[in-house]
Coordinates of C-alpha atoms in Angstrom, one line a residue:
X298 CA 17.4 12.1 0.8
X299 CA 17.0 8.7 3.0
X300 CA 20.8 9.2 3.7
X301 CA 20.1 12.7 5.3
X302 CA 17.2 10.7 6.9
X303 CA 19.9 8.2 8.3
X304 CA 22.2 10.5 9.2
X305 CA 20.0 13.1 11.4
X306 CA 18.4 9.5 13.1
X307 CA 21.7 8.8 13.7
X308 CA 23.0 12.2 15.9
X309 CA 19.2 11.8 17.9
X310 CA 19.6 8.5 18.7
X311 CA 19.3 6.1 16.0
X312 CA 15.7 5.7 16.3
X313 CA 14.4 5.0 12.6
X314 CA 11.1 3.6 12.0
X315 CA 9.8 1.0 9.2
X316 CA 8.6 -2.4 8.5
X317 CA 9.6 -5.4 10.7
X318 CA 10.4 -7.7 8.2
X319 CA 11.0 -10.9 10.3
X320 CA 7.6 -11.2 10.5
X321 CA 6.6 -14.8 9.2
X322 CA 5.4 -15.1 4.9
X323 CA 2.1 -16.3 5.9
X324 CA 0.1 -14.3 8.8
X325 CA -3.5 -14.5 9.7
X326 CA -5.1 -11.5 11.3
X327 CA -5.6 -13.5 14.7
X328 CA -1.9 -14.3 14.9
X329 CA -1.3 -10.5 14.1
X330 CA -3.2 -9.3 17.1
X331 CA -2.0 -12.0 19.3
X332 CA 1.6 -10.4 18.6
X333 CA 0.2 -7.2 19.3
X334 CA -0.9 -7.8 22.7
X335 CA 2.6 -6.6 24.4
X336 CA 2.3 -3.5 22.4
X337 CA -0.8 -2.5 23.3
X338 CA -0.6 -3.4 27.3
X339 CA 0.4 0.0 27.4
X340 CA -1.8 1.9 25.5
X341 CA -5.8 2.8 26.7
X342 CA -7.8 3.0 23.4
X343 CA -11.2 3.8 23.6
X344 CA -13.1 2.9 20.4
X345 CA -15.0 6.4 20.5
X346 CA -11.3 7.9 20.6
X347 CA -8.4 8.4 21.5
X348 CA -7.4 9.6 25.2
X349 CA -5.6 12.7 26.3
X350 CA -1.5 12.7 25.4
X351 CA 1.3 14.9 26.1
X352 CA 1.7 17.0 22.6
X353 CA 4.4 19.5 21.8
X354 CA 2.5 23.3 22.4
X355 CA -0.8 21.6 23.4
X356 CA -2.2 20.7 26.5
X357 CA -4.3 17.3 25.0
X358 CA -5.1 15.8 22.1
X359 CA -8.7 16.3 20.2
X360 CA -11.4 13.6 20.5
X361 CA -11.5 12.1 17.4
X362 CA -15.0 10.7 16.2
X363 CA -14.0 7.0 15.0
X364 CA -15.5 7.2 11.3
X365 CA -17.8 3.4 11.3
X366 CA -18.2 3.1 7.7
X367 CA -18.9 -0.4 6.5
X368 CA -16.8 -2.4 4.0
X369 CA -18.7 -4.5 1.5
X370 CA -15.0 -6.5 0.5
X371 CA -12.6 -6.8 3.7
X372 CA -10.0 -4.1 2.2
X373 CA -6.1 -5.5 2.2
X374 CA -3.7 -2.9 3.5
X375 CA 0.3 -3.1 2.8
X376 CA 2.2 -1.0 5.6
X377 CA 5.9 0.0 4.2
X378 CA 8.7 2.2 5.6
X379 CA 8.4 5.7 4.0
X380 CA 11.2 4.6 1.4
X381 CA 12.0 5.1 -2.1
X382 CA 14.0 3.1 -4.4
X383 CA 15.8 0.3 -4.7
X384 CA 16.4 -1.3 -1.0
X385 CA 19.7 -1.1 1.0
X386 CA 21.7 -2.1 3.9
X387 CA 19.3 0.6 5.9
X388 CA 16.4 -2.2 6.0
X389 CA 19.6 -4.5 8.0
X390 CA 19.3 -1.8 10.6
X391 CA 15.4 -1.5 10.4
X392 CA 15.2 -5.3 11.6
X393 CA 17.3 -5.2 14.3
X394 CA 15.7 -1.9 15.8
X395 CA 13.0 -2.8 18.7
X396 CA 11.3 0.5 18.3
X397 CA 10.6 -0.2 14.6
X398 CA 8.7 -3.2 15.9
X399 CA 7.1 -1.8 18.1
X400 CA 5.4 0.7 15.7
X401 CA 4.5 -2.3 13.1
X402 CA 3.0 -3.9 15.9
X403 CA 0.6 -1.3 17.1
X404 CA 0.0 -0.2 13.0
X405 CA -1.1 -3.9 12.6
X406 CA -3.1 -4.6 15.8
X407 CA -5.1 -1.5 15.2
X408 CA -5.7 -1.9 11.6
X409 CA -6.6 -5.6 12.0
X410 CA -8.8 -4.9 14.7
X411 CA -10.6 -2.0 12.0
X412 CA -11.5 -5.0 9.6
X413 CA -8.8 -4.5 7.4
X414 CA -6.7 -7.4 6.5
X415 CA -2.9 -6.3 7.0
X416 CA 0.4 -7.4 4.4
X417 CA 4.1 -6.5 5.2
X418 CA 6.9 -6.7 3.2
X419 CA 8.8 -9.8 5.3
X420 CA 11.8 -10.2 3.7
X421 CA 14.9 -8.3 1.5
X422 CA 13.8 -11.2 -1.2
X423 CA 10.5 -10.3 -1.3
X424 CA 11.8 -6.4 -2.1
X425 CA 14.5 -7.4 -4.3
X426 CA 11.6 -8.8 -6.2
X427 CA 9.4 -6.0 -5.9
X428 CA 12.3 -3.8 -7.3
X429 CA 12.9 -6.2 -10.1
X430 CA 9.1 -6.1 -11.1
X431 CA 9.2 -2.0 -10.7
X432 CA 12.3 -1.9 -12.7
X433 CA 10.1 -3.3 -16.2
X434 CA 7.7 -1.3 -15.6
X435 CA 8.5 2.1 -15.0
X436 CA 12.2 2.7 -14.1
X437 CA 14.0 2.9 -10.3
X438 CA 12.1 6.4 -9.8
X439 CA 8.5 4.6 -8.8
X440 CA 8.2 4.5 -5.3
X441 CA 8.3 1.0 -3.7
X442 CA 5.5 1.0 -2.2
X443 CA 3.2 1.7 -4.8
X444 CA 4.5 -1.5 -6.6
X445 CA 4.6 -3.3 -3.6
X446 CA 1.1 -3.1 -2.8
X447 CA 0.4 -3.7 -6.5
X448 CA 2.0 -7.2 -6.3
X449 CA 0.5 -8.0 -2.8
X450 CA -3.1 -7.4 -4.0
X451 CA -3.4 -4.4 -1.4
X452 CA -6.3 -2.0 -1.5
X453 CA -4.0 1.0 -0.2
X454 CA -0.5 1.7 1.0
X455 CA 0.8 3.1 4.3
X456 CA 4.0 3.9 4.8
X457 CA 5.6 5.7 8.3
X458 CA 8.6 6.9 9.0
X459 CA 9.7 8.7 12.4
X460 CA 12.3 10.2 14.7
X461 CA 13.4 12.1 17.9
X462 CA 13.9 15.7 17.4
X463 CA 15.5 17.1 20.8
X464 CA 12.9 15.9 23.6
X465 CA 9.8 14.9 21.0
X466 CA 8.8 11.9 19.4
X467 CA 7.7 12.9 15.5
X468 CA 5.5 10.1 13.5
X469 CA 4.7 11.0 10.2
X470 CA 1.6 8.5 8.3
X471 CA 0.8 8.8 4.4
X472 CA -1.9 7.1 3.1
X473 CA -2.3 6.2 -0.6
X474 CA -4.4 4.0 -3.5
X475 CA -2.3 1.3 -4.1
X476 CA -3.9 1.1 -8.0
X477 CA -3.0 4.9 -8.4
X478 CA -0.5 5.7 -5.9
X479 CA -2.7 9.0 -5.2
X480 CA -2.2 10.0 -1.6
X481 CA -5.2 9.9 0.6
X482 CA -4.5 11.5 3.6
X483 CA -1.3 12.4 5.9
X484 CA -0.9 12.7 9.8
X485 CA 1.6 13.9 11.7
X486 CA 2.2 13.5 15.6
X487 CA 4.6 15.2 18.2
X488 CA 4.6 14.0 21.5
X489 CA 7.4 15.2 23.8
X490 CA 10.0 12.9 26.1
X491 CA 9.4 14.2 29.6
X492 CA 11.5 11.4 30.7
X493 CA 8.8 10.0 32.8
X494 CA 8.4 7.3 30.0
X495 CA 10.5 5.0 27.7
X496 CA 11.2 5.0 24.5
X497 CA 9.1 2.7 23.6
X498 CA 5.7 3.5 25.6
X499 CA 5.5 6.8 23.6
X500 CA 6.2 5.2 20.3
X501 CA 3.3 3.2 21.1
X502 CA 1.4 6.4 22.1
X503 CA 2.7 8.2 19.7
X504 CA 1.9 5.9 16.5
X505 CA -1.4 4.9 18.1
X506 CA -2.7 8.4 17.8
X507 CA -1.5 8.6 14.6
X508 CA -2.5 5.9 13.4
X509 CA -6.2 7.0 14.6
X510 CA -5.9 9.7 12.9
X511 CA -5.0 8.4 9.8
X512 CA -7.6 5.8 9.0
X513 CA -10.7 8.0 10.2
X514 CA -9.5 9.8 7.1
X515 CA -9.6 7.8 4.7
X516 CA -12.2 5.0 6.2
X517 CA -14.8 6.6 4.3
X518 CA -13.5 7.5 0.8
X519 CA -11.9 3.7 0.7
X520 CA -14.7 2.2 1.6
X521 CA -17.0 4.2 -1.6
X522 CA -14.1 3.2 -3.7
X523 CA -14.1 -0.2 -2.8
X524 CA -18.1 -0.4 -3.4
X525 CA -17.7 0.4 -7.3
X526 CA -15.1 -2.5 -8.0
X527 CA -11.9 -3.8 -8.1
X528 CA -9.3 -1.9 -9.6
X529 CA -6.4 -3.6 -11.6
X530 CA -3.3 -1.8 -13.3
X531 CA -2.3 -3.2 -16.6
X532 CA 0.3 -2.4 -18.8
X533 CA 0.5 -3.8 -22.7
X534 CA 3.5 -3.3 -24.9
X535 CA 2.9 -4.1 -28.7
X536 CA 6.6 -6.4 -29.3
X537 CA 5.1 -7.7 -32.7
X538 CA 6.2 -6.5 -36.0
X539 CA 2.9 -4.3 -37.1
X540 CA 2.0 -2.0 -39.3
X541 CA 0.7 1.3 -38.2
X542 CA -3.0 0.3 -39.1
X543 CA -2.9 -2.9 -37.7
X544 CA -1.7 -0.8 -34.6
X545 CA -4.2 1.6 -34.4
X546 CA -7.0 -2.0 -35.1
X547 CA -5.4 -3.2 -31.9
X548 CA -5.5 0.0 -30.1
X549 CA -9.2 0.6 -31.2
X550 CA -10.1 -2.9 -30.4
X551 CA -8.7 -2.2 -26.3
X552 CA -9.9 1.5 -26.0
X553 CA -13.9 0.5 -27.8
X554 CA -14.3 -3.5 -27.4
X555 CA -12.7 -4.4 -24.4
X556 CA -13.5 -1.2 -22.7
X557 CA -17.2 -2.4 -22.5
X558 CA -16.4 -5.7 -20.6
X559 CA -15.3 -3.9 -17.4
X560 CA -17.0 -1.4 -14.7
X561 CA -14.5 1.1 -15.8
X562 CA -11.4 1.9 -18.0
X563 CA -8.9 4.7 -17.3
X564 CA -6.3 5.1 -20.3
X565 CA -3.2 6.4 -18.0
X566 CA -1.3 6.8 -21.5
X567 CA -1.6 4.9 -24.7
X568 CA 1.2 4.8 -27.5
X569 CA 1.5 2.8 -30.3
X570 CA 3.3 0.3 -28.3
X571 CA 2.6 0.5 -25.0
X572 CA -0.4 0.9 -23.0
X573 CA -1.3 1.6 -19.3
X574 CA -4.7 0.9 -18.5
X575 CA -6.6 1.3 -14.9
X576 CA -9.6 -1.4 -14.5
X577 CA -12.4 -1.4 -12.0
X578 CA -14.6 -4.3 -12.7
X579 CA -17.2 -6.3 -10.8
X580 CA -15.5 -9.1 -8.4
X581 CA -18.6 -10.9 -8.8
X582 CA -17.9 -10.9 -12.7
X583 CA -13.8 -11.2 -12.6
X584 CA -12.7 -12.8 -9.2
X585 CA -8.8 -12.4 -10.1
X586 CA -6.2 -11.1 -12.4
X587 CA -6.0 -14.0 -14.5
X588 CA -9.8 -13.7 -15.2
X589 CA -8.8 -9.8 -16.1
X590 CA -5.9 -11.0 -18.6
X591 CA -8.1 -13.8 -20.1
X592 CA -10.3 -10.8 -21.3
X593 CA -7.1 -9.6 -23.7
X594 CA -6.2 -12.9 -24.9
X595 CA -9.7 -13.9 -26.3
X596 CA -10.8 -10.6 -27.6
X597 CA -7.6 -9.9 -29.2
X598 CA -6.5 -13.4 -30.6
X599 CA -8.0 -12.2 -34.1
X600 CA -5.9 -9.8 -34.3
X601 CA -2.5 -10.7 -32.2
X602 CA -1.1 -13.2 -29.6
X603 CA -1.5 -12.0 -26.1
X604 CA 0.9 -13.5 -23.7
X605 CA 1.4 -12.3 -20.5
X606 CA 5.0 -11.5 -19.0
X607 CA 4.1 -11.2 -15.0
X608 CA 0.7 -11.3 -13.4
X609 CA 0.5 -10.3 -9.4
X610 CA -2.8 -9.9 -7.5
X611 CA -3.6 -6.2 -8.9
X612 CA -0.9 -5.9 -11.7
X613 CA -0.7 -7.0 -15.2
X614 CA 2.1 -6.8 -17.5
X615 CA 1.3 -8.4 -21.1
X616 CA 3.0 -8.5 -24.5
X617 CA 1.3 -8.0 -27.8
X618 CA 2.8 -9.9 -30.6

């Protein structure tokens, strides 16, 4: 599929959208905007909406009421090319392309100016790593993303892709839990090439309505999300010679006993071996994963050794033995 992708980019132009990755490891949200600035000198954005743009089959673009919903926890937010799989020489070209830059810069000055704190995927060593860690978990078919944002700490996931189909600019935004990997919300935006503009401006226009779109969405339901905990994925897999009763003990012992120390436990599927577990539990009570995982080790060191294989800012991978 991404090589069909590639290809049509290709015959339009060779405009392909997705994550600048030589952005620096470390970046505050002040240094984010300040990079921003060029991106936006363009663009007039009104916090009530969004002004009126040159759309494919209609005359202007609706107002759209800015949803103000107030986060309790500042919510981290990982912004990904709309890719799947293990990483190729396509994120090479992805680097190197202006326009791709340009839309990371607007998705980041925006977001960061919303009170979300922004993540990006900055290097092909950082995905070769997030592709290892996807890899022991689930297999190459889990989208990268959803991993990704798992490893980062994020809240939720954006990824973008875009083109130019004849004289239109096309932006498509997907929004998803990075715990769950359910989708949130989509939005799609045409904007046609008169020629009166560059390239560039209408990316920026383009991806800034978008963009708008997108998060008035979802602001809301991730901000009631957010006020009933912090979610964690873990995954357990049973590598110690048990019986089948000293199985189902330990199985009991997670689904009964340790279910009560948390907010909330979603079983996601549980074997005799392995387990995937959702958590939401109180911050206040468990302010990181490690805190999650020493949960495991002390209420199941009667019954097993818990030792833990990986442990990122939202995921948990432990052996039982």
């Amino acid at each position: 599929m991404m090589n069909k992708i590639l290809a049509s980019f290709a015959l339009v132009g060779g405009f392909m959208l997705a994550s600048c990755a030589d952005t620096p490891k470390k970046q505050d949200n002040d240094a984010v905007r300040e990079r921003a600035k060029t991106a936006y000198a363009e663009i007039k954005y009104e916090e009530e909406g969004v002004q009126k743009a040159d759309v494919k089959d209609t005359e202007s673009a609706p107002t759209i009421q800015i949803s103000n919903a107030k986060f309790k926890t500042i919510p981290t937010v990982l912004v990904a090319p709309a890719l799947t799989g293990k990483m190729n020489a396509s994120i090479d070209v992805v680097r190197k392309n202006p326009l791709a830059k340009t839309a990371m810069e607007v998705i980041n000055a925006y977001l960061t100016n919303r009170d979300y704190k922004v993540v990006s995927l900055e290097s092909q060593a950082q995905l070769d790593e997030v592709v290892d860690l996807q890899s022991s978990i689930a297999g190459n078919d889990e989208d990268l993303a959803y991993v990704a944002g798992l490893s980062v700490g994020a809240d939720i996931n954006i990824t973008y892709s875009g083109s130019i189909q004849e004289n239109d600019i096309v932006i498509d935004l997907n929004a998803s839990e990075a715990s769950t990997a359910n989708l949130l919300a989509s939005e799609s935006v045409r904007m046609k090439n008169d020629g009166s503009e560059s390239q560039r401006v209408l990316v920026q226009k383009c991806m800034q309505q978008a963009i708008v779109g997108l998060e008035n969405k979802v602001r809301e339901k991730l901000a009631a999300q957010l006020d009933q905990g912090v979610q964690y994925k873990v995954v357990a897999h049973l590598t110690g010679e048990f019986t089948d009763d000293q199985a189902e003990e330990i199985s009991n012992m997670v689904s009964s006993q340790i279910r009560k120390k948390f907010s909330k436990m979603q079983v996601i599927s549980m074997s005799r071996n392995t387990y995937d577990l959702m958590l939401t539990v109180d911050p206040a009570q468990y302010e990181d994963a490690q805190m999650v995982y020493s949960v495991f080790y002390e209420d199941l060191k009667d019954l097993a050794k818990v030792r833990k294989q990986n442990i990122t800012k939202k995921l948990i991978i432990l052996e039982i033995q």
